[in-house]
Amino acid sequence: MRKLLMLLSGAIMAFSTASAQEKMPPYIPETDKAVLQKLDEWSDWKFGMLIHWGTYSELGIVESWSICPEDEGWTQRQPYGIPYFEYVKKYEALKSQFNPTKFNPEKWAKAAKGAGMQYVVFTTKHHDGFCMFDTKQTDYRVTAPDCPFSKDPRSNIAKEVFEAFRKEGLHAGAYFSKPDWHCQNYWWDYFPPKDRHVNYDITKYPDRWKKYKEYTYNQIEELMSDYGKIDILWLDGGWVRPRKQSEKKAADITAAETDGRPLKQDEDIDMAGIAAMARKHQPGLIVVDRDVHGPFENYRTPEQQIPAKPLDYPWETCMTMANSWSYVPNDTYKPVEKIIHNLIDIVAKGGNYLLNVGPGPDGQLHDEAYTTMTAIGEWMNVNGDAIYATKAVAPYKDGKVCFTRKKNGNVYAIYLLDKGEKLPATISFSGLKPAKGAKLSMLGAKDKLSWKVIGDGTQISIPAALQKKDWKCAVAIQIPAVE
């Protein structure tokens, strides 16, 4: 039943996200030249790793959301029926048993590099407020004396992760949750939380909200100044945002919008001030204020789905390698073919692919995460030139063929192979023609490929020797010039 609920939730999320994209306000381009340069570099990286990790791994459940009195169907508390405040007490006590003694970020980083990943985004703090870094703003952190892992010399987990990945040549991104459900200045225990939003009236208690803004600012400044080179500030919790309050009475937290829904509060945390501070410490920093469409969303992040068509702004699909964002025992991993096909589809449409893994309570990844990354790396070692530093090119995709274009004008036609499928005798596609006399070749093979124009399309003949080889997932055909 839990798996069915997750699948239904994912389907609904994908439909909702796809519909929302059609209604999105215009993308606001960045003007800072250093940021534009970094965005251009980021768009060449194409493939990255997202890591969700926190005390919730002790329970093997969905990250953070079980303490939110919302969407109970997919964030069910364990054991079922436990009173809410009793559960929150037990959840927050997980801090006193979190002791991932097998934490080995070097192994993660080597696996990520081997898979062809170019950057990492690590959860420094999720919505539950537990900090995976040595913040001075709260004791609800991995380095606090009552967390057993604080005695470990590598207890400042975020710092260890960033250093390990940078040593392997990957770029570092810091995931940070704008809402904090542990902080008394967001969820004040004078009131019960009702949903994911701040649980008190900001207009009635402005000093409390001011303290929350300062708390958020200070934590982000710690990350931007004490953790080495950071390329991306990846902010989650898009419901924390400015809102017009014209219809809200001063002391009425439940005032209604014109459509009858409760009017959410003006949860403005001063993104302009945060971004300016962060870029003072990290010039050229990419800021991703997820789902808050405006000047601080340098790229957009469709979640668990791939847009149906290319988008005219920078974007990145974030998706789980298994079913869950966080660690779940015996989680089911996506087939390697599916992941590689997703990567090709995303890159052909001009996006990046951020693939998530969730370490367990001991600090280790599932064995299948490693075998999956090894298989991805084997494909990327042969075909990476068709992925990295490419741009979208029309017609983007035709049937089982996707297209990418290098900056020098070379085009790749990437044929998606089904599991167990042998390379066919011919590969055909419409909408793109090689230039007259162009010499086509396949990555991983020395043979030249013959081709001919048929109508408005192209047919490529595959030599018998290549058809007999055991190709996996996809093959990339290089077209040095097109008409």
Coordinates of C-alpha atoms in Angstrom, one line a residue:
M1 CA 0.0 0.0 0.0
R2 CA 2.8 2.4 0.9
K3 CA 4.4 1.8 -2.5
L4 CA 1.1 2.4 -4.3
L5 CA 0.6 5.7 -2.4
M6 CA 4.1 6.8 -3.4
L7 CA 3.4 6.0 -7.0
L8 CA 0.1 7.8 -7.0
S9 CA 1.7 10.7 -5.3
G10 CA 4.4 10.8 -7.9
A11 CA 1.9 10.6 -10.8
I12 CA -0.1 13.5 -9.3
M13 CA 3.1 15.5 -8.7
A14 CA 4.2 15.0 -12.3
F15 CA 0.9 16.0 -13.7
S16 CA 0.7 19.0 -11.3
T17 CA 4.2 20.1 -12.1
A18 CA 3.7 19.8 -15.9
S19 CA 0.5 21.8 -15.7
A20 CA 2.2 24.4 -13.5
Q21 CA 5.0 24.8 -16.0
E22 CA 2.5 25.9 -18.7
K23 CA 1.2 28.6 -16.3
M24 CA 4.6 29.8 -15.0
P25 CA 5.4 33.5 -15.0
P26 CA 8.3 34.5 -17.3
Y27 CA 11.8 33.6 -16.3
I28 CA 13.8 36.6 -15.1
P29 CA 17.3 36.4 -16.5
E30 CA 20.3 37.1 -14.3
T31 CA 22.3 40.3 -14.8
D32 CA 25.4 39.7 -12.7
K33 CA 28.1 38.8 -15.3
A34 CA 29.9 36.4 -12.8
V35 CA 26.7 34.5 -12.2
L36 CA 26.0 34.3 -16.0
Q37 CA 29.4 32.9 -16.5
K38 CA 28.8 30.3 -13.8
L39 CA 25.4 29.4 -15.2
D40 CA 27.1 28.8 -18.6
E41 CA 29.6 26.5 -17.0
W42 CA 26.9 24.7 -15.0
S43 CA 24.9 24.1 -18.2
D44 CA 27.9 22.1 -19.5
W45 CA 28.1 19.9 -16.4
K46 CA 24.8 18.1 -17.3
F47 CA 24.9 15.4 -14.6
G48 CA 25.0 15.8 -10.8
M49 CA 24.3 14.0 -7.5
L50 CA 21.7 15.1 -5.0
I51 CA 22.1 13.6 -1.5
H52 CA 19.2 13.6 1.1
W53 CA 20.4 12.6 4.5
G54 CA 19.4 13.4 8.1
T55 CA 18.3 11.7 11.3
Y56 CA 15.1 10.5 9.5
S57 CA 17.4 7.8 8.0
E58 CA 17.2 6.1 11.4
L59 CA 13.6 5.3 10.8
G60 CA 13.9 4.6 7.0
I61 CA 11.0 7.0 6.3
V62 CA 10.3 9.9 4.0
E63 CA 12.5 12.9 5.0
S64 CA 11.0 15.4 7.5
W65 CA 7.4 15.3 6.3
S66 CA 6.1 12.9 9.0
I67 CA 6.2 15.7 11.5
C68 CA 4.1 18.0 9.3
P69 CA 0.3 17.7 10.0
E70 CA -0.4 17.7 6.3
D71 CA -0.7 15.0 3.6
E72 CA -1.0 12.2 6.2
G73 CA -1.6 9.6 3.6
W74 CA 2.0 9.5 2.4
T75 CA 3.9 10.7 5.5
Q76 CA 2.3 8.3 8.0
R77 CA 3.7 8.4 11.4
Q78 CA 5.2 5.2 12.9
P79 CA 3.7 3.5 14.7
Y80 CA 0.4 4.3 13.2
G81 CA -1.9 6.2 15.6
I82 CA 0.8 7.7 17.8
P83 CA -0.3 11.1 19.1
Y84 CA 1.3 13.9 17.2
F85 CA 3.3 15.7 19.9
E86 CA 4.5 12.3 21.3
Y87 CA 5.7 11.4 17.8
V88 CA 7.5 14.8 17.3
K89 CA 9.3 14.2 20.7
K90 CA 10.4 10.7 19.5
Y91 CA 11.4 12.1 16.1
E92 CA 13.5 14.9 17.5
A93 CA 15.1 12.4 19.9
L94 CA 16.6 10.6 16.9
K95 CA 19.4 13.1 17.2
S96 CA 20.6 11.2 20.3
Q97 CA 21.1 8.0 18.4
F98 CA 22.4 9.3 15.0
N99 CA 25.9 7.9 14.8
P100 CA 26.9 7.1 11.1
T101 CA 30.2 5.5 12.0
K102 CA 30.6 4.1 8.4
F103 CA 30.3 7.6 6.9
N104 CA 32.7 7.6 3.9
P105 CA 32.2 10.6 1.6
E106 CA 35.3 9.8 -0.4
K107 CA 33.6 6.6 -1.5
W108 CA 30.5 8.5 -2.5
A109 CA 32.6 11.1 -4.4
K110 CA 34.6 8.4 -6.3
A111 CA 31.4 6.7 -7.3
A112 CA 29.9 9.9 -8.5
K113 CA 32.9 10.8 -10.5
G114 CA 33.0 7.3 -11.9
A115 CA 29.4 7.7 -13.0
G116 CA 30.3 10.9 -14.9
M117 CA 28.7 13.3 -12.4
Q118 CA 30.1 16.8 -12.4
Y119 CA 28.6 18.3 -9.3
V120 CA 26.9 17.5 -5.9
V121 CA 24.1 19.1 -4.0
F122 CA 24.1 18.1 -0.4
T123 CA 21.3 18.6 2.2
T124 CA 22.9 20.8 4.8
K125 CA 19.4 21.2 6.5
H126 CA 16.0 19.8 5.5
H127 CA 12.6 21.1 6.7
D128 CA 12.8 19.3 10.1
G129 CA 15.6 21.7 11.0
F130 CA 18.3 19.2 11.9
C131 CA 21.6 20.7 10.7
M132 CA 24.2 18.4 9.0
F133 CA 26.8 21.2 9.6
D134 CA 28.4 22.9 12.5
T135 CA 26.1 25.8 12.8
K136 CA 26.3 28.2 15.8
Q137 CA 22.6 29.1 15.6
T138 CA 21.1 26.0 17.1
D139 CA 21.9 22.9 19.2
Y140 CA 19.7 20.8 16.8
R141 CA 22.8 19.8 14.8
V142 CA 25.0 16.8 14.2
T143 CA 27.9 18.4 16.1
A144 CA 26.0 19.1 19.3
P145 CA 27.3 17.2 22.4
D146 CA 24.2 15.1 22.8
C147 CA 24.6 13.7 19.2
P148 CA 26.9 10.7 19.5
F149 CA 28.5 11.4 16.1
S150 CA 29.7 14.7 17.5
K151 CA 32.7 12.8 19.0
D152 CA 33.8 11.7 15.6
P153 CA 36.6 13.8 14.0
R154 CA 34.4 14.0 10.9
S155 CA 31.3 15.2 12.6
N156 CA 30.9 18.3 10.5
I157 CA 29.3 16.2 7.8
A158 CA 28.6 18.9 5.2
K159 CA 32.2 20.1 5.3
E160 CA 33.5 16.5 4.8
V161 CA 31.1 15.9 1.9
F162 CA 32.0 19.2 0.1
E163 CA 35.8 18.6 0.5
A164 CA 35.6 15.0 -0.6
F165 CA 33.7 15.8 -3.8
R166 CA 35.8 18.9 -4.6
K167 CA 38.9 16.6 -4.3
E168 CA 37.5 14.4 -7.0
G169 CA 37.0 17.5 -9.2
L170 CA 33.2 17.9 -8.7
H171 CA 31.5 21.2 -7.9
A172 CA 29.8 21.8 -4.6
G173 CA 26.2 22.8 -4.1
A174 CA 24.5 23.4 -0.7
Y175 CA 20.8 22.4 -0.3
F176 CA 19.2 24.5 2.4
S177 CA 15.6 24.5 3.6
K178 CA 14.1 27.9 4.1
P179 CA 11.4 26.6 6.5
D180 CA 12.6 25.2 9.8
W181 CA 10.1 23.1 11.7
H182 CA 12.3 22.9 14.8
C183 CA 13.0 26.6 15.2
Q184 CA 10.7 28.4 17.7
N185 CA 10.7 31.4 15.4
Y186 CA 9.0 29.4 12.6
W187 CA 6.9 26.8 14.4
W188 CA 6.4 28.4 17.8
D189 CA 5.3 25.8 20.4
Y190 CA 2.8 28.3 21.8
F191 CA 0.6 27.3 18.8
P192 CA 0.2 23.9 17.2
P193 CA 1.4 23.7 13.6
K194 CA -1.5 23.3 11.1
D195 CA 0.4 22.8 7.9
R196 CA 3.9 23.4 6.4
H197 CA 3.7 27.2 6.9
V198 CA 4.7 29.4 9.8
N199 CA 2.2 28.7 12.6
Y200 CA 1.8 32.2 14.1
D201 CA 0.5 35.5 12.8
I202 CA 3.5 37.4 11.5
T203 CA 1.7 40.7 11.7
K204 CA 0.9 40.2 15.3
Y205 CA 4.4 38.9 16.3
P206 CA 6.8 40.8 13.9
D207 CA 9.8 40.6 16.2
R208 CA 9.6 36.8 16.2
W209 CA 9.6 36.7 12.4
K210 CA 12.5 39.2 12.3
K211 CA 14.5 36.8 14.5
Y212 CA 13.7 34.0 12.1
K213 CA 15.0 36.0 9.2
E214 CA 18.2 36.7 11.1
Y215 CA 18.5 33.0 12.0
T216 CA 18.1 32.0 8.3
Y217 CA 20.6 34.7 7.1
N218 CA 23.2 33.7 9.7
Q219 CA 23.0 30.0 8.9
I220 CA 23.4 30.6 5.1
E221 CA 26.3 33.0 5.9
E222 CA 28.0 30.2 7.8
L223 CA 27.7 27.9 4.8
M224 CA 28.9 30.6 2.4
S225 CA 31.9 31.6 4.4
D226 CA 33.2 28.5 6.3
Y227 CA 32.8 25.6 3.8
G228 CA 35.1 26.3 0.9
K229 CA 34.1 27.0 -2.7
I230 CA 30.3 26.7 -3.1
D231 CA 28.9 27.0 -6.7
I232 CA 25.2 26.6 -6.0
L233 CA 22.9 27.6 -3.2
W234 CA 19.9 25.3 -3.7
L235 CA 17.0 26.6 -1.5
D236 CA 14.0 24.4 -0.9
G237 CA 10.7 25.1 0.7
G238 CA 9.3 27.5 -1.9
W239 CA 6.2 28.3 0.2
V240 CA 8.4 30.6 2.2
R241 CA 8.1 33.6 0.0
P242 CA 6.8 37.1 -0.2
R243 CA 3.0 37.4 -0.6
K244 CA 0.6 40.3 -1.0
Q245 CA -1.5 40.7 2.1
S246 CA -4.1 43.2 0.9
E247 CA -7.0 40.9 1.8
K248 CA -5.7 40.0 5.2
K249 CA -6.8 41.7 8.4
A250 CA -4.1 42.6 10.8
A251 CA -4.8 39.9 13.4
D252 CA -6.6 37.3 11.2
I253 CA -4.3 34.4 10.4
T254 CA -7.2 32.6 8.6
A255 CA -8.4 35.3 6.2
A256 CA -9.5 33.9 2.9
E257 CA -8.4 34.5 -0.6
T258 CA -10.9 35.4 -3.3
D259 CA -11.2 31.7 -4.2
G260 CA -12.1 30.7 -0.6
R261 CA -8.7 29.1 0.3
P262 CA -6.9 30.3 3.5
L263 CA -4.7 33.3 2.7
K264 CA -1.1 32.3 3.4
Q265 CA 1.1 34.8 5.1
D266 CA 3.9 37.1 3.8
E267 CA 6.8 34.8 4.6
D268 CA 9.4 37.2 3.2
I269 CA 12.9 36.3 4.4
D270 CA 14.7 39.0 2.3
M271 CA 16.1 37.0 -0.5
A272 CA 17.8 40.1 -1.9
G273 CA 19.8 40.5 1.2
I274 CA 20.6 36.8 1.4
A275 CA 21.7 36.6 -2.2
A276 CA 23.9 39.7 -1.9
M277 CA 25.6 38.4 1.2
A278 CA 26.1 34.9 -0.3
R279 CA 27.6 36.3 -3.4
K280 CA 29.9 38.6 -1.4
H281 CA 31.4 35.4 0.0
Q282 CA 31.0 33.3 -3.1
P283 CA 31.2 35.6 -6.3
G284 CA 29.3 34.2 -9.2
L285 CA 27.2 31.9 -6.9
I286 CA 24.1 30.3 -8.6
V287 CA 21.1 30.9 -6.4
V288 CA 18.2 28.5 -6.9
D289 CA 15.1 29.8 -4.9
R290 CA 13.0 26.8 -6.0
D291 CA 9.5 27.5 -7.3
V292 CA 9.7 31.2 -6.3
H293 CA 9.7 32.6 -9.8
G294 CA 11.7 35.8 -9.8
P295 CA 15.3 37.2 -9.8
F296 CA 16.6 34.6 -7.3
E297 CA 15.7 31.5 -9.3
N298 CA 18.7 31.3 -11.6
Y299 CA 17.5 28.0 -12.9
R300 CA 14.2 26.0 -12.5
T301 CA 13.9 22.5 -11.1
P302 CA 11.1 20.3 -12.3
E303 CA 10.9 17.5 -9.7
Q304 CA 10.6 13.8 -10.6
Q305 CA 9.6 14.5 -14.2
I306 CA 11.0 15.6 -17.5
P307 CA 9.4 18.5 -19.4
A308 CA 7.6 17.4 -22.6
K309 CA 9.5 19.9 -24.7
P310 CA 12.6 22.1 -24.4
L311 CA 12.4 25.1 -22.1
D312 CA 13.7 28.6 -23.0
Y313 CA 15.5 29.1 -19.7
P314 CA 18.0 27.2 -17.6
W315 CA 16.6 24.1 -15.9
E316 CA 17.4 20.9 -14.1
T317 CA 15.3 17.8 -13.4
C318 CA 15.9 16.5 -9.9
M319 CA 14.9 12.8 -9.6
T320 CA 15.4 9.9 -7.3
M321 CA 17.7 7.0 -8.3
A322 CA 15.4 4.7 -6.3
N323 CA 11.8 5.5 -5.2
S324 CA 12.5 7.6 -2.2
W325 CA 14.5 10.8 -1.7
S326 CA 15.8 9.5 1.7
Y327 CA 17.0 6.1 2.8
V328 CA 14.4 3.3 2.8
P329 CA 15.5 -0.3 3.5
N330 CA 15.2 -2.5 0.4
D331 CA 14.2 0.5 -1.8
T332 CA 13.7 -0.3 -5.5
Y333 CA 16.2 1.3 -7.9
K334 CA 15.5 2.4 -11.4
P335 CA 17.0 0.3 -14.2
V336 CA 20.2 1.7 -15.6
E337 CA 18.6 1.9 -19.0
K338 CA 15.9 4.1 -17.6
I339 CA 18.3 6.5 -15.9
I340 CA 20.5 6.8 -19.1
H341 CA 17.4 7.3 -21.3
N342 CA 16.3 10.0 -18.9
L343 CA 19.7 11.7 -19.0
I344 CA 19.7 11.7 -22.8
D345 CA 16.1 13.0 -23.0
I346 CA 16.9 15.8 -20.5
V347 CA 20.1 16.9 -22.2
A348 CA 18.5 16.8 -25.6
K349 CA 15.9 19.3 -24.3
G350 CA 18.7 21.5 -22.9
G351 CA 18.5 20.6 -19.2
N352 CA 20.7 19.1 -16.5
Y353 CA 20.0 15.9 -14.6
L354 CA 20.4 15.9 -10.7
L355 CA 20.1 12.3 -9.5
N356 CA 19.4 11.6 -5.8
V357 CA 20.7 9.0 -3.4
G358 CA 19.9 8.6 0.3
P359 CA 22.5 7.3 2.7
G360 CA 21.4 5.0 5.5
P361 CA 21.8 5.6 9.3
D362 CA 25.3 4.0 9.3
G363 CA 26.4 6.4 6.6
Q364 CA 26.5 3.9 3.8
L365 CA 24.7 3.8 0.4
H366 CA 22.7 0.8 -0.8
D367 CA 25.0 -1.6 -2.7
E368 CA 22.7 -1.1 -5.7
A369 CA 23.5 2.7 -5.7
Y370 CA 27.1 1.8 -6.4
T371 CA 26.4 -0.9 -9.1
T372 CA 24.0 1.6 -10.8
M373 CA 26.6 4.3 -10.8
T374 CA 29.3 2.0 -12.1
A375 CA 27.0 0.9 -15.0
I376 CA 26.2 4.6 -15.8
G377 CA 29.9 5.4 -15.8
E378 CA 30.7 2.6 -18.3
W379 CA 28.2 4.1 -20.7
M380 CA 29.4 7.7 -20.1
N381 CA 33.1 6.7 -20.6
V382 CA 32.1 5.8 -24.2
N383 CA 29.4 8.3 -24.9
G384 CA 30.1 11.3 -22.7
D385 CA 31.1 13.6 -25.6
A386 CA 27.5 13.4 -26.8
I387 CA 26.3 14.7 -23.3
Y388 CA 28.7 17.2 -21.8
A389 CA 29.0 20.8 -23.1
T390 CA 26.1 20.3 -25.5
K391 CA 23.1 22.4 -26.4
A392 CA 19.6 21.5 -27.6
V393 CA 19.1 21.3 -31.3
A394 CA 15.9 20.9 -33.3
P395 CA 14.1 18.5 -33.7
Y396 CA 15.4 17.5 -30.2
K397 CA 13.9 14.0 -30.5
D398 CA 12.3 11.9 -33.3
G399 CA 11.0 8.5 -32.2
K400 CA 13.9 6.7 -30.5
V401 CA 16.5 9.2 -31.6
C402 CA 17.6 12.2 -29.5
F403 CA 19.8 15.0 -30.7
T404 CA 22.5 17.1 -29.0
R405 CA 24.8 19.8 -30.5
K406 CA 28.4 20.7 -29.5
K407 CA 29.6 24.3 -29.5
N408 CA 31.7 23.6 -32.6
G409 CA 28.6 22.6 -34.6
N410 CA 28.9 18.9 -34.4
V411 CA 25.6 17.1 -33.8
Y412 CA 25.0 13.7 -32.1
A413 CA 22.1 11.5 -33.0
I414 CA 21.6 9.2 -30.0
Y415 CA 19.6 6.0 -30.6
L416 CA 17.8 4.7 -27.5
L417 CA 18.1 0.9 -27.1
D418 CA 15.5 -1.0 -25.3
K419 CA 16.8 -3.6 -22.8
G420 CA 18.2 -6.5 -24.7
E421 CA 17.7 -4.8 -28.1
K422 CA 20.4 -5.4 -30.7
L423 CA 21.5 -2.5 -32.9
P424 CA 19.3 -2.4 -36.0
A425 CA 20.5 -2.5 -39.6
T426 CA 19.4 1.0 -40.2
I427 CA 18.7 4.0 -38.0
S428 CA 16.3 6.7 -39.5
F429 CA 15.1 10.1 -38.3
S430 CA 13.4 13.1 -39.7
G431 CA 14.1 16.8 -39.4
L432 CA 17.9 16.8 -39.6
K433 CA 20.2 16.1 -42.5
P434 CA 24.0 15.7 -42.5
A435 CA 25.9 18.1 -44.7
K436 CA 26.9 16.8 -48.1
G437 CA 29.9 14.5 -47.8
A438 CA 29.7 14.4 -44.0
K439 CA 31.5 11.4 -42.5
L440 CA 29.5 9.8 -39.8
S441 CA 30.9 7.6 -37.0
M442 CA 29.6 5.9 -33.8
L443 CA 31.3 6.6 -30.4
G444 CA 33.1 3.5 -29.3
A445 CA 33.6 2.2 -32.9
K446 CA 36.1 3.0 -35.7
D447 CA 33.8 2.1 -38.6
K448 CA 32.5 4.9 -40.9
L449 CA 28.8 4.8 -41.4
S450 CA 27.1 5.2 -44.8
W451 CA 24.0 7.3 -45.0
K452 CA 21.5 8.7 -47.4
V453 CA 18.8 11.3 -47.4
I454 CA 15.2 10.0 -47.7
G455 CA 12.6 12.7 -48.1
D456 CA 13.1 15.2 -45.3
G457 CA 15.0 12.7 -43.2
T458 CA 18.2 10.6 -42.9
Q459 CA 18.8 6.9 -43.0
I460 CA 22.1 5.5 -41.5
S461 CA 23.3 2.0 -42.3
I462 CA 24.9 0.1 -39.5
P463 CA 27.6 -2.5 -40.5
A464 CA 26.9 -6.1 -39.6
A465 CA 29.9 -6.2 -37.3
L466 CA 28.5 -3.3 -35.2
Q467 CA 25.1 -4.9 -35.1
K468 CA 26.6 -8.0 -33.4
K469 CA 28.2 -6.1 -30.6
D470 CA 26.6 -6.0 -27.2
W471 CA 25.7 -2.3 -27.0
K472 CA 23.9 -1.1 -23.8
C473 CA 21.3 1.6 -23.3
A474 CA 22.0 3.8 -26.3
V475 CA 24.5 4.6 -29.1
A476 CA 25.7 8.0 -30.2
I477 CA 26.4 8.8 -33.8
Q478 CA 28.5 11.8 -34.5
I479 CA 27.5 14.0 -37.4
P480 CA 30.3 16.5 -38.0
A481 CA 28.1 19.0 -39.9
V482 CA 24.4 19.4 -40.8
E483 CA 22.6 21.3 -43.4

